[in-house]
mmCIF file with all atom_site columns, C-alpha atoms in Angstrom:
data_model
loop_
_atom_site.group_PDB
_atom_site.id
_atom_site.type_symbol
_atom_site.label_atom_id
_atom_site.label_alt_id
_atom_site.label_comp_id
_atom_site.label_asym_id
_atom_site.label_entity_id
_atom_site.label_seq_id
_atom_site.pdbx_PDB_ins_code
_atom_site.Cartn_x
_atom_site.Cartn_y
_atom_site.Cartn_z
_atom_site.occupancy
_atom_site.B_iso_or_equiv
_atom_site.pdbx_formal_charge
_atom_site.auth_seq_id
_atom_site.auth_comp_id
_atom_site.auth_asym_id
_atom_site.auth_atom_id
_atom_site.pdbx_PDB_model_num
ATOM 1   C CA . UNK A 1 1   ? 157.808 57.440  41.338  1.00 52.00 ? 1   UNK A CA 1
ATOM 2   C CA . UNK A 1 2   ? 155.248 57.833  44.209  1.00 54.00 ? 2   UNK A CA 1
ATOM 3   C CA . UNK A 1 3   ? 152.538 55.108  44.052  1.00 66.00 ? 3   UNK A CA 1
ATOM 4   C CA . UNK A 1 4   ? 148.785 56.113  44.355  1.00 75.00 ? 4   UNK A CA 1
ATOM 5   C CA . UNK A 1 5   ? 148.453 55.411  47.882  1.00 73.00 ? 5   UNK A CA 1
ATOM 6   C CA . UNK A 1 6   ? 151.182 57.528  49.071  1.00 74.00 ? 6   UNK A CA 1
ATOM 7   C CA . UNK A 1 7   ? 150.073 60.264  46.953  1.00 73.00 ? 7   UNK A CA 1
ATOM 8   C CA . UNK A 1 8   ? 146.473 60.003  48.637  1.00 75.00 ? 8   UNK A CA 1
ATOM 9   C CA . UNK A 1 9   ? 148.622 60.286  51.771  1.00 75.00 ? 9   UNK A CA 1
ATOM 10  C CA . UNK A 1 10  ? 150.485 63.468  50.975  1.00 77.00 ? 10  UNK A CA 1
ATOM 11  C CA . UNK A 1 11  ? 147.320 65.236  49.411  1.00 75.00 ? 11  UNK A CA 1
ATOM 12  C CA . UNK A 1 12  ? 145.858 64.382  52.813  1.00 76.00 ? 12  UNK A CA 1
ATOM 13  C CA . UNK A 1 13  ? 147.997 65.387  54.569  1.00 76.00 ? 13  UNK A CA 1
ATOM 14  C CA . UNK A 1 14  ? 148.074 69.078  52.905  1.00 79.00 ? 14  UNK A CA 1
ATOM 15  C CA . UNK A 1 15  ? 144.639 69.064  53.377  1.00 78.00 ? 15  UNK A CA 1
ATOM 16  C CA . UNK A 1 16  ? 144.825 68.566  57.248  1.00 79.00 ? 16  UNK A CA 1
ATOM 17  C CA . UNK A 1 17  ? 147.569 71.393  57.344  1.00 80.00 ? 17  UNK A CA 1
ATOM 18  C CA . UNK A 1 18  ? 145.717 74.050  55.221  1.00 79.00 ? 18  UNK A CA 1
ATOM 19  C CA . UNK A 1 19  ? 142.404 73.227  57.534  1.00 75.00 ? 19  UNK A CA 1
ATOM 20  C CA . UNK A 1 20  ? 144.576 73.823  60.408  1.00 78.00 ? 20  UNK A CA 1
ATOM 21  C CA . UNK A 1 21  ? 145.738 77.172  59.352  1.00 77.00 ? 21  UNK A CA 1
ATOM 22  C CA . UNK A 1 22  ? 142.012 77.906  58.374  1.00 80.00 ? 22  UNK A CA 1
ATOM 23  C CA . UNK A 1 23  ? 141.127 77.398  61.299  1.00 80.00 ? 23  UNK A CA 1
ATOM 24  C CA . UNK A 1 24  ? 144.049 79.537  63.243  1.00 80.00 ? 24  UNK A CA 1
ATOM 25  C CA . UNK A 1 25  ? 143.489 82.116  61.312  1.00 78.00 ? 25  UNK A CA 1
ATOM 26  C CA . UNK A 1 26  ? 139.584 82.435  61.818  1.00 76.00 ? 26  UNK A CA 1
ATOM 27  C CA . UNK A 1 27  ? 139.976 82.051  65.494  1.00 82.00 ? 27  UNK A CA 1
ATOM 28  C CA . UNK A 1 28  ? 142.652 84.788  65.464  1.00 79.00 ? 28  UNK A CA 1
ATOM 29  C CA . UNK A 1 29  ? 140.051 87.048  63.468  1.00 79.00 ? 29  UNK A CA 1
ATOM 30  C CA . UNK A 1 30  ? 137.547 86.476  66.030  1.00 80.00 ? 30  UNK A CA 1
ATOM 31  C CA . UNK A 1 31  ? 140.100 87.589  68.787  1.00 80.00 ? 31  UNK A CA 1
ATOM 32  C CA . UNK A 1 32  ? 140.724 90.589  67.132  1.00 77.00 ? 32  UNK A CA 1
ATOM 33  C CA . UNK A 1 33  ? 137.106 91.565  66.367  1.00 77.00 ? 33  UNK A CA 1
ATOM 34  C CA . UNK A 1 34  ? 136.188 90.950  70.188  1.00 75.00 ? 34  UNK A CA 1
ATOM 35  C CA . UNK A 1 35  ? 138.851 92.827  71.281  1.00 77.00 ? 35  UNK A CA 1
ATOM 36  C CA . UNK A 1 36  ? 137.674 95.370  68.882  1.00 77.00 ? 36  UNK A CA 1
ATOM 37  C CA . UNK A 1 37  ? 133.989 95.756  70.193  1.00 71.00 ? 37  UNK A CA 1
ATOM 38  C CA . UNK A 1 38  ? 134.741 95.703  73.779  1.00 74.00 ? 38  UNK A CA 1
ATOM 39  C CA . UNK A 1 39  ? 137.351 99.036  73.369  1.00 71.00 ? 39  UNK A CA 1
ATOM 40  C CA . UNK A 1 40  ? 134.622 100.381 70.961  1.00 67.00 ? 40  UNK A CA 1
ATOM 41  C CA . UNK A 1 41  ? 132.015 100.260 74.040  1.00 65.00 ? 41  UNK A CA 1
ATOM 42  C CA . UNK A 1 42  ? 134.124 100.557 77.140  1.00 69.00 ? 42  UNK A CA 1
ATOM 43  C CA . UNK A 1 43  ? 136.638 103.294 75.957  1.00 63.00 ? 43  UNK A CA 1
ATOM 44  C CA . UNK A 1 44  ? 135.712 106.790 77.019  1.00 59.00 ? 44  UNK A CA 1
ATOM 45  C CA . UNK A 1 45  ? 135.064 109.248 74.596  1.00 55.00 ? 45  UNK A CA 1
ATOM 46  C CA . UNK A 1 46  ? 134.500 112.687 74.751  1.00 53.00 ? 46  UNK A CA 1
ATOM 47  C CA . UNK A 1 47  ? 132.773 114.405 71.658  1.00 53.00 ? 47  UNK A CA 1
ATOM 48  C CA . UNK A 1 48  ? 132.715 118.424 71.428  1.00 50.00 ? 48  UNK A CA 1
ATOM 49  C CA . UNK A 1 49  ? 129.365 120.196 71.523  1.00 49.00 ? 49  UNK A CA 1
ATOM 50  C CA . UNK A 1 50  ? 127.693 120.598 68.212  1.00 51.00 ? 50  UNK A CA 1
ATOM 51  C CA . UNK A 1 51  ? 126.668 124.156 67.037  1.00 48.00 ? 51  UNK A CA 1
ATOM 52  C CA . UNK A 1 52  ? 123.191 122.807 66.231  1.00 52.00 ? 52  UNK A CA 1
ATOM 53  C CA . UNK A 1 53  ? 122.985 121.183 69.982  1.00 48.00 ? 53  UNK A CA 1
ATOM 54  C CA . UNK A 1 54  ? 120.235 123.213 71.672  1.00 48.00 ? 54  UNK A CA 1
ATOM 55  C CA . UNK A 1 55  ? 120.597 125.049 74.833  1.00 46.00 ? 55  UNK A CA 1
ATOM 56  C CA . UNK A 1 56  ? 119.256 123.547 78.275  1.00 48.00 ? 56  UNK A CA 1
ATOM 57  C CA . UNK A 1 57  ? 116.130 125.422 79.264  1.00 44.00 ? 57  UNK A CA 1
ATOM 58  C CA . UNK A 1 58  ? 117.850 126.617 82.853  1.00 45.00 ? 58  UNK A CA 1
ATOM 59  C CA . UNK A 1 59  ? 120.647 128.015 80.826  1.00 44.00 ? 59  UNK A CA 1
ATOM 60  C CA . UNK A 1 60  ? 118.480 131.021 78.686  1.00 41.00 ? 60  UNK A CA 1
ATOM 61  C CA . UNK A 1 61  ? 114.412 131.166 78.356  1.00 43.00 ? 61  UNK A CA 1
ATOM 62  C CA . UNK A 1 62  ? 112.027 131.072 80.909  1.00 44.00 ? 62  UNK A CA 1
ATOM 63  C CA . UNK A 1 63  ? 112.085 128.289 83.782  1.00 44.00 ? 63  UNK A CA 1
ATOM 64  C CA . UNK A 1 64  ? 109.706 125.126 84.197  1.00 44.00 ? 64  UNK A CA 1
ATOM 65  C CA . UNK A 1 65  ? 107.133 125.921 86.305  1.00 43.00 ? 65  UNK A CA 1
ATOM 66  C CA . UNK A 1 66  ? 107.265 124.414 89.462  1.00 42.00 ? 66  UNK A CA 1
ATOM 67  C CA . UNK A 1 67  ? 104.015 122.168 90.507  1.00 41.00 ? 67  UNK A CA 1
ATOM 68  C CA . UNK A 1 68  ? 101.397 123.783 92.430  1.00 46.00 ? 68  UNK A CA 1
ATOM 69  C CA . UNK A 1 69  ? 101.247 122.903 95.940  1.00 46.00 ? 69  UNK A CA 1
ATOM 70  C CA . UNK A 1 70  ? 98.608  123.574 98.391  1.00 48.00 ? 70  UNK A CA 1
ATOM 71  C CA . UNK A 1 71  ? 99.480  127.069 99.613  1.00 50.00 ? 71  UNK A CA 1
ATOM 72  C CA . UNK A 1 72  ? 97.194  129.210 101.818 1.00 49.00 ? 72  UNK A CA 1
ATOM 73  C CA . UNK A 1 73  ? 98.140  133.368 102.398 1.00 45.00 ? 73  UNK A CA 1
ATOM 74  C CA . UNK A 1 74  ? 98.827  132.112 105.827 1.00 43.00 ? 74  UNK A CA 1
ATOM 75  C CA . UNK A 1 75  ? 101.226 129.239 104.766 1.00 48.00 ? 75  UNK A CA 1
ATOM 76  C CA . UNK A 1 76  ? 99.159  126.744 106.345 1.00 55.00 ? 76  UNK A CA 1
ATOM 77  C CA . UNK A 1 77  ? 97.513  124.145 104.510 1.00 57.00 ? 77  UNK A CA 1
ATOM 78  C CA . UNK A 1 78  ? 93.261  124.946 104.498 1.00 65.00 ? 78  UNK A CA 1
ATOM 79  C CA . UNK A 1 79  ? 92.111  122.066 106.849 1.00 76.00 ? 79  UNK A CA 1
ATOM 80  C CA . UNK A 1 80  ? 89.275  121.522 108.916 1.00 83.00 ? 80  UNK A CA 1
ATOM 81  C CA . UNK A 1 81  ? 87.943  119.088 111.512 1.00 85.00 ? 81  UNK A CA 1
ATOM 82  C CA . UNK A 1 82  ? 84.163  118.827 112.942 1.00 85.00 ? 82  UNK A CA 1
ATOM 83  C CA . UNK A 1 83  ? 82.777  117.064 115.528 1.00 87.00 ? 83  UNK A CA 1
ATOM 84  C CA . UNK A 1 84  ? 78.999  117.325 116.266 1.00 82.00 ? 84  UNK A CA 1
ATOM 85  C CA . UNK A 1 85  ? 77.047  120.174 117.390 1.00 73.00 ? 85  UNK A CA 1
ATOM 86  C CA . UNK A 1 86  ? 75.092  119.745 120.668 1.00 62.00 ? 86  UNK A CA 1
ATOM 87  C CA . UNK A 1 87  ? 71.824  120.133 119.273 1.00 61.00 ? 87  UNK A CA 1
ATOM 88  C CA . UNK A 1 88  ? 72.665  116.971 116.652 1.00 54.00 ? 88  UNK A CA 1
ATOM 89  C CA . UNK A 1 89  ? 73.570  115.006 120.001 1.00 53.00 ? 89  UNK A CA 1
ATOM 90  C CA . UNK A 1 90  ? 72.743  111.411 121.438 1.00 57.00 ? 90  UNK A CA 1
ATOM 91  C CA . UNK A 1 91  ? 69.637  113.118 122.931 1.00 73.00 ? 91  UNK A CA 1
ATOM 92  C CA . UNK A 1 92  ? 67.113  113.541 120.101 1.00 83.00 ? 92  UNK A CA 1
ATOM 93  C CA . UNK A 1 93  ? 67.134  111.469 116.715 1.00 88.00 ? 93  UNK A CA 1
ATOM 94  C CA . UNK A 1 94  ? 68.385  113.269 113.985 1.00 89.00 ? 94  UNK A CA 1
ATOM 95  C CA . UNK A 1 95  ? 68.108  113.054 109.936 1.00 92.00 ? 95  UNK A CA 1
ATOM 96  C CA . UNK A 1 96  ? 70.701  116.363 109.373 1.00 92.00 ? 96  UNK A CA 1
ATOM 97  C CA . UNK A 1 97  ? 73.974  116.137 111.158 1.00 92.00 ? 97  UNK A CA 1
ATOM 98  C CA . UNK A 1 98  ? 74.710  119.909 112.872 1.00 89.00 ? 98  UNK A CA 1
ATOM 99  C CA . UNK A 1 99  ? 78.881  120.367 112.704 1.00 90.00 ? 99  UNK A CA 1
ATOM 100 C CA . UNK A 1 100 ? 81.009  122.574 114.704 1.00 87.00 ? 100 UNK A CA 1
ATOM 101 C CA . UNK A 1 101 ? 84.934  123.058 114.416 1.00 82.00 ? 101 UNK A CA 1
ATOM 102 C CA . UNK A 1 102 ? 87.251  123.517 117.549 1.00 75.00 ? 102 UNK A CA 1
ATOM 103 C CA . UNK A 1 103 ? 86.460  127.478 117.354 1.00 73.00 ? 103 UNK A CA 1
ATOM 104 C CA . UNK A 1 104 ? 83.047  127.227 117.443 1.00 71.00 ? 104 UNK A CA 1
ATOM 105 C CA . UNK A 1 105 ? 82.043  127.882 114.318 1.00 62.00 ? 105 UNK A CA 1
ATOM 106 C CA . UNK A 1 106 ? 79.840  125.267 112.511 1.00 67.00 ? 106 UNK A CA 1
ATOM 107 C CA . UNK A 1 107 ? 80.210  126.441 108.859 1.00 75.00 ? 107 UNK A CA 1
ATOM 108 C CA . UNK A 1 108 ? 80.892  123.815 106.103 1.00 88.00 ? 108 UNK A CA 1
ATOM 109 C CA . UNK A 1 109 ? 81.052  126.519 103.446 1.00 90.00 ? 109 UNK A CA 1
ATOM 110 C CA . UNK A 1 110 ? 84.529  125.661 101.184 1.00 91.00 ? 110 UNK A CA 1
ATOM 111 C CA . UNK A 1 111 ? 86.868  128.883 100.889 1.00 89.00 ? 111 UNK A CA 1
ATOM 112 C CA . UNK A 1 112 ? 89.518  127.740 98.248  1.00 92.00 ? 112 UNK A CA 1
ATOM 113 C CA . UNK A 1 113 ? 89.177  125.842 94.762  1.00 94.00 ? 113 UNK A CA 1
ATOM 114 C CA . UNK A 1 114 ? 91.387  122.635 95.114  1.00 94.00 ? 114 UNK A CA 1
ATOM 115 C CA . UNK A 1 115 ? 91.424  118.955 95.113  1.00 95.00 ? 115 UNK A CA 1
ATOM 116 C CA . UNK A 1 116 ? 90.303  117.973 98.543  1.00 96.00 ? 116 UNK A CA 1
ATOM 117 C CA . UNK A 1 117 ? 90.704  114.892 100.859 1.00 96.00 ? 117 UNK A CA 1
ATOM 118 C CA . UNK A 1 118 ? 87.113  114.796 102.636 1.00 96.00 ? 118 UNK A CA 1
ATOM 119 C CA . UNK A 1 119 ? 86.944  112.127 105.451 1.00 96.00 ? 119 UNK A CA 1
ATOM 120 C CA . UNK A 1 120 ? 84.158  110.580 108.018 1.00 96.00 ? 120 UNK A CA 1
ATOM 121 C CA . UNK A 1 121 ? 83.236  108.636 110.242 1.00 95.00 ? 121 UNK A CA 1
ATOM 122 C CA . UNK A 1 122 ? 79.172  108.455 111.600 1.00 94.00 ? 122 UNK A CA 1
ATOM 123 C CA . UNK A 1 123 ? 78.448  106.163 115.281 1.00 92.00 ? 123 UNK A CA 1
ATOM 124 C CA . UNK A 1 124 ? 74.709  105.665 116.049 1.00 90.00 ? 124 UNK A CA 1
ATOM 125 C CA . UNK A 1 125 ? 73.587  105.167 119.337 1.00 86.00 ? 125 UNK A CA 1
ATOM 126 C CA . UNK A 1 126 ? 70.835  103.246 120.720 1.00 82.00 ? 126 UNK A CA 1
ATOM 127 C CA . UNK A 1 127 ? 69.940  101.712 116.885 1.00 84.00 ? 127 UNK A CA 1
ATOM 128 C CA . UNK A 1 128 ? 66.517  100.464 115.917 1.00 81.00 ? 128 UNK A CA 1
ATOM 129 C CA . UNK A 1 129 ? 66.659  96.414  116.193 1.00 75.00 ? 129 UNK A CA 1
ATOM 130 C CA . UNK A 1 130 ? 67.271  95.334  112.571 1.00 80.00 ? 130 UNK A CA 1
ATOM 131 C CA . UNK A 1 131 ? 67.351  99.297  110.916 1.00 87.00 ? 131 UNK A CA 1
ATOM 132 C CA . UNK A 1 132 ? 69.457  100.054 107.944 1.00 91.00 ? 132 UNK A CA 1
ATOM 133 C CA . UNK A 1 133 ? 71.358  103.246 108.133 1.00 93.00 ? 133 UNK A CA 1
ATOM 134 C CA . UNK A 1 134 ? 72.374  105.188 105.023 1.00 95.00 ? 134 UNK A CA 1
ATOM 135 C CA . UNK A 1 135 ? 74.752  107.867 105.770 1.00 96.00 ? 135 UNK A CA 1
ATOM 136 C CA . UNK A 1 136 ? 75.370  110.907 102.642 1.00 96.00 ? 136 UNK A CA 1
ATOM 137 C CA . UNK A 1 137 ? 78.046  113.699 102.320 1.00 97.00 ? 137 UNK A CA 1
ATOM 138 C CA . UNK A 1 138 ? 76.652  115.687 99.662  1.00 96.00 ? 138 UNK A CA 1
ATOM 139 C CA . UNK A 1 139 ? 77.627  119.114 98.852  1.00 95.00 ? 139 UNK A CA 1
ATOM 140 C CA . UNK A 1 140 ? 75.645  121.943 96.514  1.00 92.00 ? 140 UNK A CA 1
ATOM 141 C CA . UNK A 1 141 ? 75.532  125.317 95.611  1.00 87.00 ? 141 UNK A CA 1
ATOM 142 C CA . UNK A 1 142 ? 73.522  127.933 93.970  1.00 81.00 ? 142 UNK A CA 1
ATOM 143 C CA . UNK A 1 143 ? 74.842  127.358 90.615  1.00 79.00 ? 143 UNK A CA 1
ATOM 144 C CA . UNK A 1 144 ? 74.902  123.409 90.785  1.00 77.00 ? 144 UNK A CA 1
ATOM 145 C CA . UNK A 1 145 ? 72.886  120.831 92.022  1.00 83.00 ? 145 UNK A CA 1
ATOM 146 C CA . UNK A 1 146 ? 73.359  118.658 95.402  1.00 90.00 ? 146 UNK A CA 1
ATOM 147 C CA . UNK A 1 147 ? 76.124  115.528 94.221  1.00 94.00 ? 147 UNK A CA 1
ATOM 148 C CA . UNK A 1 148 ? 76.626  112.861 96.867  1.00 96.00 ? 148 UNK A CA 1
ATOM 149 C CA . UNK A 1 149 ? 80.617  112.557 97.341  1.00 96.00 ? 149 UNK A CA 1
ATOM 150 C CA . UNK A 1 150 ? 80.421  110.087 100.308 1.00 96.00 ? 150 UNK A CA 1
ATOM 151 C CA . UNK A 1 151 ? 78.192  107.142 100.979 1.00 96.00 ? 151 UNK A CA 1
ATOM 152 C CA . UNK A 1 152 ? 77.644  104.348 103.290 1.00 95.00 ? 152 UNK A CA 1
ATOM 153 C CA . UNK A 1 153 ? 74.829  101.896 104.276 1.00 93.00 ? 153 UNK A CA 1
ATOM 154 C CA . UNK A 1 154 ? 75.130  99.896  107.826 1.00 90.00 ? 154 UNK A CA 1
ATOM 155 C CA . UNK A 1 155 ? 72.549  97.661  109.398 1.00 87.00 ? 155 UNK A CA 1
ATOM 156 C CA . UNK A 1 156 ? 71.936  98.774  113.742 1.00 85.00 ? 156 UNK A CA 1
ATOM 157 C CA . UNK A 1 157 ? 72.746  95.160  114.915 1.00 76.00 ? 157 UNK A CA 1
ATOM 158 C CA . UNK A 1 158 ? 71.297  94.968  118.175 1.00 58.00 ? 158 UNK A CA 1
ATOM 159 C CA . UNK A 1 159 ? 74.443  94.101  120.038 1.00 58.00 ? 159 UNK A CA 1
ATOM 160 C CA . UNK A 1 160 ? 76.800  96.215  122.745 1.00 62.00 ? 160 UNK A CA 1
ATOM 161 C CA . UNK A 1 161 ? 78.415  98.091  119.923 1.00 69.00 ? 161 UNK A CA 1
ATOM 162 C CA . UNK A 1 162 ? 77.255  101.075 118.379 1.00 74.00 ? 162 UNK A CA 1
ATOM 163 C CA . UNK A 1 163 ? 77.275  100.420 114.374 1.00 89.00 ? 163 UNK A CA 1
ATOM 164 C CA . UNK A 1 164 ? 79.024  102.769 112.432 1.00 90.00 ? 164 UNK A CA 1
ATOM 165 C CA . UNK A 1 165 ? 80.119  104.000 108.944 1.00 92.00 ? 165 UNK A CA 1
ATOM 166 C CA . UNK A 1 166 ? 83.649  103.198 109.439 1.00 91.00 ? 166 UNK A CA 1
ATOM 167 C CA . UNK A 1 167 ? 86.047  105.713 108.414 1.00 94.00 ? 167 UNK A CA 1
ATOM 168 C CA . UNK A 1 168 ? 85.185  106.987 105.245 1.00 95.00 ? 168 UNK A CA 1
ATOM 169 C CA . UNK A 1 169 ? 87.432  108.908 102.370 1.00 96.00 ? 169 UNK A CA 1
ATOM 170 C CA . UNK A 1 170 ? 88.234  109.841 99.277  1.00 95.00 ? 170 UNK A CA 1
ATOM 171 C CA . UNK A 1 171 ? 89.762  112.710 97.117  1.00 96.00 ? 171 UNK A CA 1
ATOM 172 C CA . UNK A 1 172 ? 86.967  115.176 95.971  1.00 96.00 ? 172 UNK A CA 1
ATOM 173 C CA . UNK A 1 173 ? 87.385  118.644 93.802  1.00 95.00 ? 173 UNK A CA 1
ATOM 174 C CA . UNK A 1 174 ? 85.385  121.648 95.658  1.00 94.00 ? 174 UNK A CA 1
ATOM 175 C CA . UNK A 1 175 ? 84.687  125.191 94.576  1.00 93.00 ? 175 UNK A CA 1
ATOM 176 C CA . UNK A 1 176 ? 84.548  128.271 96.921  1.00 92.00 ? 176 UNK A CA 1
ATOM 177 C CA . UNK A 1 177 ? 80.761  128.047 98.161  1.00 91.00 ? 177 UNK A CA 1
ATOM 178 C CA . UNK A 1 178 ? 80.497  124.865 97.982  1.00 94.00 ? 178 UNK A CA 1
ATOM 179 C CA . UNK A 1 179 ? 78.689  123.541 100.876 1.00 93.00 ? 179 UNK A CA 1
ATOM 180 C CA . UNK A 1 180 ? 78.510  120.201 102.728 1.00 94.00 ? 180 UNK A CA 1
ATOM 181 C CA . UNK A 1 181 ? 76.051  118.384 104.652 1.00 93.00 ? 181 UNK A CA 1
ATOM 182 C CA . UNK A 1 182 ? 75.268  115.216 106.425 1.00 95.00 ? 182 UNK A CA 1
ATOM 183 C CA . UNK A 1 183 ? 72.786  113.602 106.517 1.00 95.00 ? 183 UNK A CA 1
ATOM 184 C CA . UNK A 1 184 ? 71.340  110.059 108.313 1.00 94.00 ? 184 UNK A CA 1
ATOM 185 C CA . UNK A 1 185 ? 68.302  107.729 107.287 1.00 94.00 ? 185 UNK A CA 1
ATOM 186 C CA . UNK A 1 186 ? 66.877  107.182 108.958 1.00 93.00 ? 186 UNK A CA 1
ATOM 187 C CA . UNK A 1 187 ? 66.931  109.253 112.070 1.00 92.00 ? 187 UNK A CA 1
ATOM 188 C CA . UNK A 1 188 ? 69.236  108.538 114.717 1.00 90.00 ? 188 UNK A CA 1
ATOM 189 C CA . UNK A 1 189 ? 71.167  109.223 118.183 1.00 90.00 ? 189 UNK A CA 1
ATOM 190 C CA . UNK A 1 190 ? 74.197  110.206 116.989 1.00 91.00 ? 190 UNK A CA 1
ATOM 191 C CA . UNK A 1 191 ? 77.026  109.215 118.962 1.00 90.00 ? 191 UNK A CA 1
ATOM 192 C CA . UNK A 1 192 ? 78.791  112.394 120.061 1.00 88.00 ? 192 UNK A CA 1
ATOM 193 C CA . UNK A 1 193 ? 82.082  111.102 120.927 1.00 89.00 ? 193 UNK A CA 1
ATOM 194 C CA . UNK A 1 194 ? 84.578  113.283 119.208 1.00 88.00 ? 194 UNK A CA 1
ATOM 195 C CA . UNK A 1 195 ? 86.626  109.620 118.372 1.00 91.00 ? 195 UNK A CA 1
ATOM 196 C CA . UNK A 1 196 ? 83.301  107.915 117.205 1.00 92.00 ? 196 UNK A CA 1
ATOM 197 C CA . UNK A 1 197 ? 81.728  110.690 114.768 1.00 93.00 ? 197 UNK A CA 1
ATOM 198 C CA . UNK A 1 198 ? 83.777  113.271 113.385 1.00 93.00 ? 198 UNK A CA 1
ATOM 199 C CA . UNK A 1 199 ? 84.154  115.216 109.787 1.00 94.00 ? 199 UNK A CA 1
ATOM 200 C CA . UNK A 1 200 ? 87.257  116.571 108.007 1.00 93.00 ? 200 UNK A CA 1
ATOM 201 C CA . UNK A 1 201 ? 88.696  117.781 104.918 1.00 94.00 ? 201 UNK A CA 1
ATOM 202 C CA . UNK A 1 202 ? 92.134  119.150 103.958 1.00 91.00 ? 202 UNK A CA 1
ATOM 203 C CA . UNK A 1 203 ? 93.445  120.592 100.705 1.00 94.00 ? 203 UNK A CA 1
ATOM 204 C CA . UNK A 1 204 ? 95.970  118.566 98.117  1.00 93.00 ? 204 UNK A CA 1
ATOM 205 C CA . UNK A 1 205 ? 96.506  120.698 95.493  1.00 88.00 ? 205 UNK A CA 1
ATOM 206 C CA . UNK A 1 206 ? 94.705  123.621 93.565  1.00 81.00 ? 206 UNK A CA 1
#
């Protein structure tokens, strides 16, 4: 007969071997279940169009719209640039900035709806020692009252440079009629330089 101790041995021992095929087989079952997941997500599969599937727009119906750019009946994008009119020169001190354009004409009337880019840029000549400057695009017409789109305050340092807004812009919505004006306060000699004072707008979108 076996004594106690080598009983303990052999139960031992089948415990060891029974823990060792536990142990196989869970690492086998992992194997498998990897391999599994990565043929689940890496193998191709095609799958056949369900009846309920709806159809792309560009197949039947009407088409997306396309965005609406800035068109003119000319295909030219509405833009104008202004530099300053004569009688708004470096002669005489001025409070309302005269405009022309490059054809003469000194209009700042708007002649499309849109969204706008409106730029300046205001030089003063000559300025009083210690002035402050304010310089205001507004626009206004008959239906609506003046609103200030552009706006800048300098002080006429008394130095060899001629102070000056800077180069002012922003995005602005207009309206046909819509006027613009310019004015300066207060009064100045207005640098005519078409590189030192200057006003433009162009047309983004409608």
């Amino acid at each position: 007969m076996m004594s106690t101790e080598e009983e303990l041995r052999e139960a031992l021992s089948r415990e060891r071997r029974l823990v060792r095929g536990l142990l196989l087989w869970g690492t086998l079952l992992s194997l498998v279940q990897a391999a599994t997941l990565t043929l689940l997500f890496t193998w191709p599969m095609k799958t056949a169009p369900s009846v309920d599937t709806p159809l792309k727009a560009t197949e039947v119906g009407p088409k997306e719209k396309a965005p609406v750019t800035a068109q003119h009946p000319t295909g030219q994008v509405p833009f104008e640039e202004f530099t300053v009119y004569p009688e708004s020169g470096s002669s005489t001190k001025v409070g309302i900035i005269k405009w022309r354009s490059e054809d003469g004409e000194k209009s700042l009337e708007i002649s499309q709806d849109g969204r706008y880019f409106l730029y300046i840029q205001v030089t003063v000549q000559k300025p009083d020692q210690d002035s402050f400057y304010t310089v205001k695009v507004s626009k206004h017409n008959d239906q609506t009252q003046s609103k200030v789109l552009l706006e800048d305050c300098f002080r006429g340092k008394n130095s060899n440079e001629s102070p000056s807004t800077g180069f002012l812009g922003r995005q602005v919505q207009l309206s046909v009629g819509d006027k613009l004006s310019v004015t300066c306060s207060p009064s100045a000699l207005i640098n005519t330089t078409d590189t030192a004072t200057y006003l433009g707008y162009y047309l983004l979108s409608m």
